[in-house]
Amino acid sequence: MKQLLRTIWRWFVSWNAGVIVAVIVFIAADFRFWPSILSGMGAMWGVSAIMKRRHHRLPADVSAEELVYVRSQLGEARALWKRLRRARYRLRSVVMWQTVSRLSAIVDRIIRAIEQQPHQLRLAQPFFLNEWPTAVEMVEKYVYLAQQPVQSADMAKALQETERVLDELTSAAERQLLEVLSNDIWSLQTEVKWLERSLRQSDGLRLPLSKKGE
């Protein structure tokens, strides 16, 4: 909730800063349209970028104790990620190698996203505590069995089942990443709407000024 309020506040402040700068430049530039619009939009985006960067340095809804816990959880997740990477290089199946590479890349993105926004661990914690450790152990066992010189029917079936389940797990990890990025997606959509509104207002202002010049 605080993330939503911060985004709204950031755009409120940046919008008003842009309007003020645009008016000042419009008067100072002898009532010229384009310098005022460009200056206003530059001020708006500049203030927004500064506030956004500051908010990223100050995690929302995360105390010092929680931040220590988040870093501990991410450390464990990263250690498992390294184990998965090492196991990947011993895979002989091209299909399995592609699946594990995809899973590795997705989990890496999840970890990096939570490093930027620690409060998002609440969304990914079930995945990190359950599916992720199991997936790494499963890949390691798959590699061990696949490297054996002989295989039974049960072993071949187990390897095939592992490939199928890991593919499903990769899809689940993709959904988890989208959930972690949901705030960023919403923020981007909000920024696009504000920009569209700014452009529409700029077009509306340009038309009267053009007629006045004629």
Short mmCIF file of C-alpha atoms in Angstrom, two decimals:
data_model
loop_
_atom_site.label_atom_id
_atom_site.label_comp_id
_atom_site.label_asym_id
_atom_site.label_seq_id
_atom_site.Cartn_x
_atom_site.Cartn_y
_atom_site.Cartn_z
CA MET A 1 0.00 0.00 0.00
CA LYS A 2 2.82 2.38 0.84
CA GLN A 3 4.38 1.65 -2.53
CA LEU A 4 1.16 2.77 -4.23
CA LEU A 5 0.95 5.94 -2.15
CA ARG A 6 4.59 6.74 -2.83
CA THR A 7 4.04 6.40 -6.57
CA ILE A 8 0.99 8.68 -6.47
CA TRP A 9 2.86 11.22 -4.34
CA ARG A 10 5.89 11.09 -6.63
CA TRP A 11 3.80 11.86 -9.68
CA PHE A 12 1.85 14.58 -7.87
CA VAL A 13 5.05 16.37 -6.87
CA SER A 14 6.78 15.90 -10.24
CA TRP A 15 3.69 17.04 -12.16
CA ASN A 16 3.37 20.24 -10.16
CA ALA A 17 7.11 20.89 -10.43
CA GLY A 18 6.86 20.50 -14.20
CA VAL A 19 3.91 22.90 -14.42
CA ILE A 20 5.68 25.53 -12.31
CA VAL A 21 8.87 25.30 -14.39
CA ALA A 22 6.87 25.43 -17.63
CA VAL A 23 5.05 28.60 -16.54
CA ILE A 24 8.28 30.29 -15.41
CA VAL A 25 10.08 29.44 -18.65
CA PHE A 26 7.04 30.45 -20.71
CA ILE A 27 7.14 33.93 -19.18
CA ALA A 28 10.94 34.21 -19.21
CA ALA A 29 11.19 33.03 -22.84
CA ASP A 30 8.87 35.75 -24.11
CA PHE A 31 5.82 33.47 -24.22
CA ARG A 32 7.40 30.81 -26.42
CA PHE A 33 5.62 27.50 -26.35
CA TRP A 34 8.21 24.81 -27.02
CA PRO A 35 10.91 25.94 -24.57
CA SER A 36 8.35 26.03 -21.78
CA ILE A 37 6.91 22.60 -22.62
CA LEU A 38 10.30 20.94 -22.95
CA SER A 39 11.54 22.54 -19.74
CA GLY A 40 8.40 21.51 -17.88
CA MET A 41 8.58 17.91 -19.07
CA GLY A 42 12.28 17.77 -18.26
CA ALA A 43 11.65 19.05 -14.74
CA MET A 44 8.79 16.58 -14.28
CA TRP A 45 10.86 13.57 -15.31
CA GLY A 46 13.90 14.80 -13.38
CA VAL A 47 12.01 15.19 -10.11
CA SER A 48 10.29 11.85 -10.65
CA ALA A 49 13.61 10.07 -11.29
CA ILE A 50 15.21 11.57 -8.17
CA MET A 51 12.28 10.63 -5.95
CA LYS A 52 12.08 7.14 -7.44
CA ARG A 53 15.77 6.54 -6.84
CA ARG A 54 15.47 7.77 -3.28
CA HIS A 55 12.51 5.48 -2.61
CA HIS A 56 14.47 2.50 -3.91
CA ARG A 57 17.20 3.25 -1.41
CA LEU A 58 14.60 3.31 1.36
CA PRO A 59 12.72 -0.03 1.21
CA ALA A 60 9.02 0.30 1.94
CA ASP A 61 7.51 -1.57 4.88
CA VAL A 62 10.82 -3.20 5.83
CA SER A 63 12.41 -2.75 9.25
CA ALA A 64 16.09 -3.26 9.98
CA GLU A 65 15.40 -6.73 11.41
CA GLU A 66 13.30 -7.70 8.41
CA LEU A 67 15.99 -6.46 6.06
CA VAL A 68 18.53 -8.75 7.73
CA TYR A 69 16.11 -11.65 7.32
CA VAL A 70 15.50 -10.79 3.66
CA ARG A 71 19.21 -10.72 2.94
CA SER A 72 19.62 -14.06 4.69
CA GLN A 73 16.86 -15.62 2.58
CA LEU A 74 18.28 -14.16 -0.61
CA GLY A 75 21.71 -15.49 0.34
CA GLU A 76 20.30 -19.00 0.66
CA ALA A 77 18.42 -18.62 -2.62
CA ARG A 78 21.57 -17.42 -4.35
CA ALA A 79 23.57 -20.35 -2.96
CA LEU A 80 21.00 -22.76 -4.41
CA TRP A 81 21.17 -20.85 -7.69
CA LYS A 82 24.92 -21.44 -7.85
CA ARG A 83 24.39 -25.15 -7.21
CA LEU A 84 21.91 -25.25 -10.08
CA ARG A 85 24.38 -23.52 -12.37
CA ARG A 86 27.08 -26.04 -11.52
CA ALA A 87 24.71 -28.95 -12.15
CA ARG A 88 23.65 -27.47 -15.47
CA TYR A 89 27.13 -27.85 -16.94
CA ARG A 90 26.96 -31.62 -16.36
CA LEU A 91 23.70 -32.10 -18.25
CA ARG A 92 23.81 -34.15 -21.44
CA SER A 93 20.25 -33.52 -22.61
CA VAL A 94 19.92 -30.38 -24.75
CA VAL A 95 16.25 -30.00 -23.82
CA MET A 96 17.00 -30.32 -20.12
CA TRP A 97 19.90 -27.89 -20.45
CA GLN A 98 17.59 -25.30 -22.01
CA THR A 99 14.97 -25.79 -19.30
CA VAL A 100 17.48 -25.48 -16.48
CA SER A 101 19.05 -22.42 -18.12
CA ARG A 102 15.64 -20.80 -18.37
CA LEU A 103 14.84 -21.58 -14.74
CA SER A 104 18.23 -20.26 -13.65
CA ALA A 105 17.71 -16.98 -15.50
CA ILE A 106 14.21 -16.48 -14.08
CA VAL A 107 15.25 -17.14 -10.48
CA ASP A 108 18.20 -14.79 -10.92
CA ARG A 109 15.76 -12.07 -11.99
CA ILE A 110 13.53 -12.77 -8.99
CA ILE A 111 16.47 -12.47 -6.61
CA ARG A 112 17.63 -9.23 -8.22
CA ALA A 113 14.12 -7.77 -8.11
CA ILE A 114 13.81 -8.52 -4.40
CA GLU A 115 17.24 -7.02 -3.76
CA GLN A 116 15.84 -3.79 -5.19
CA GLN A 117 12.53 -4.08 -3.32
CA PRO A 118 13.02 -6.26 -0.21
CA HIS A 119 9.35 -6.10 0.81
CA GLN A 120 8.53 -8.23 -2.25
CA LEU A 121 10.06 -11.25 -0.53
CA ARG A 122 6.62 -11.81 0.96
CA LEU A 123 5.38 -12.75 -2.49
CA ALA A 124 8.27 -15.05 -3.39
CA GLN A 125 8.97 -16.62 0.00
CA PRO A 126 6.76 -19.71 -0.51
CA PHE A 127 8.60 -20.39 -3.77
CA PHE A 128 12.02 -19.96 -2.16
CA LEU A 129 11.13 -22.19 0.79
CA ASN A 130 9.42 -25.01 -1.11
CA GLU A 131 9.75 -25.30 -4.88
CA TRP A 132 13.20 -23.78 -5.27
CA PRO A 133 15.22 -26.10 -2.95
CA THR A 134 13.33 -29.11 -4.30
CA ALA A 135 14.07 -28.08 -7.89
CA VAL A 136 17.80 -27.79 -7.25
CA GLU A 137 17.97 -31.18 -5.52
CA MET A 138 15.90 -32.70 -8.31
CA VAL A 139 18.27 -31.42 -11.00
CA GLU A 140 21.30 -32.69 -9.09
CA LYS A 141 19.76 -36.15 -8.76
CA TYR A 142 18.80 -36.07 -12.43
CA VAL A 143 22.40 -35.31 -13.39
CA TYR A 144 23.69 -38.11 -11.17
CA LEU A 145 21.31 -40.72 -12.60
CA ALA A 146 21.68 -39.56 -16.20
CA GLN A 147 25.45 -40.05 -16.00
CA GLN A 148 25.19 -43.71 -15.01
CA PRO A 149 26.39 -46.20 -17.65
CA VAL A 150 23.24 -48.34 -17.34
CA GLN A 151 19.57 -47.46 -16.96
CA SER A 152 16.53 -49.45 -15.97
CA ALA A 153 13.00 -48.82 -17.16
CA ASP A 154 12.16 -47.22 -13.82
CA MET A 155 15.20 -44.95 -14.04
CA ALA A 156 14.30 -43.81 -17.56
CA LYS A 157 10.74 -43.13 -16.45
CA ALA A 158 11.97 -41.14 -13.45
CA LEU A 159 14.20 -39.03 -15.69
CA GLN A 160 11.31 -38.31 -18.05
CA GLU A 161 9.05 -37.36 -15.15
CA THR A 162 11.75 -35.04 -13.84
CA GLU A 163 11.97 -33.28 -17.20
CA ARG A 164 8.20 -32.80 -17.29
CA VAL A 165 7.92 -31.53 -13.71
CA LEU A 166 10.88 -29.19 -14.13
CA ASP A 167 9.26 -27.68 -17.20
CA GLU A 168 6.10 -27.04 -15.17
CA LEU A 169 8.18 -25.57 -12.36
CA THR A 170 9.84 -23.18 -14.81
CA SER A 171 6.41 -21.94 -15.85
CA ALA A 172 5.52 -21.46 -12.19
CA ALA A 173 8.74 -19.48 -11.69
CA GLU A 174 7.78 -17.24 -14.60
CA ARG A 175 4.45 -16.48 -12.94
CA GLN A 176 6.28 -15.81 -9.68
CA LEU A 177 8.55 -13.30 -11.41
CA LEU A 178 5.56 -11.48 -12.88
CA GLU A 179 3.99 -11.31 -9.43
CA VAL A 180 7.17 -9.86 -7.94
CA LEU A 181 7.30 -7.29 -10.76
CA SER A 182 3.62 -6.38 -10.43
CA ASN A 183 4.36 -3.09 -8.64
CA ASP A 184 6.86 -2.07 -11.31
CA ILE A 185 4.35 -2.95 -14.03
CA TRP A 186 1.68 -0.86 -12.33
CA SER A 187 4.14 2.01 -11.87
CA LEU A 188 5.05 1.93 -15.57
CA GLN A 189 1.38 1.92 -16.58
CA THR A 190 0.81 4.93 -14.33
CA GLU A 191 3.75 6.78 -15.84
CA VAL A 192 2.47 6.09 -19.35
CA LYS A 193 -0.97 7.47 -18.45
CA TRP A 194 0.56 10.60 -16.93
CA LEU A 195 2.71 11.13 -20.00
CA GLU A 196 -0.27 10.69 -22.32
CA ARG A 197 -2.19 13.22 -20.25
CA SER A 198 0.73 15.64 -20.42
CA LEU A 199 0.98 15.28 -24.19
CA ARG A 200 -2.75 15.83 -24.66
CA GLN A 201 -2.61 18.97 -22.54
CA SER A 202 0.43 20.15 -24.51
CA ASP A 203 -1.48 19.72 -27.77
CA GLY A 204 -4.43 21.61 -26.32
CA LEU A 205 -2.19 24.48 -25.28
CA ARG A 206 -0.33 24.61 -28.58
CA LEU A 207 -3.50 25.11 -30.65
CA PRO A 208 -4.61 28.39 -28.99
CA LEU A 209 -1.06 29.73 -29.10
CA SER A 210 -0.78 28.91 -32.80
CA LYS A 211 -3.99 30.78 -33.54
CA LYS A 212 -2.78 33.74 -31.51
CA GLY A 213 0.44 33.86 -33.51
CA GLU A 214 -1.50 33.82 -36.77
#
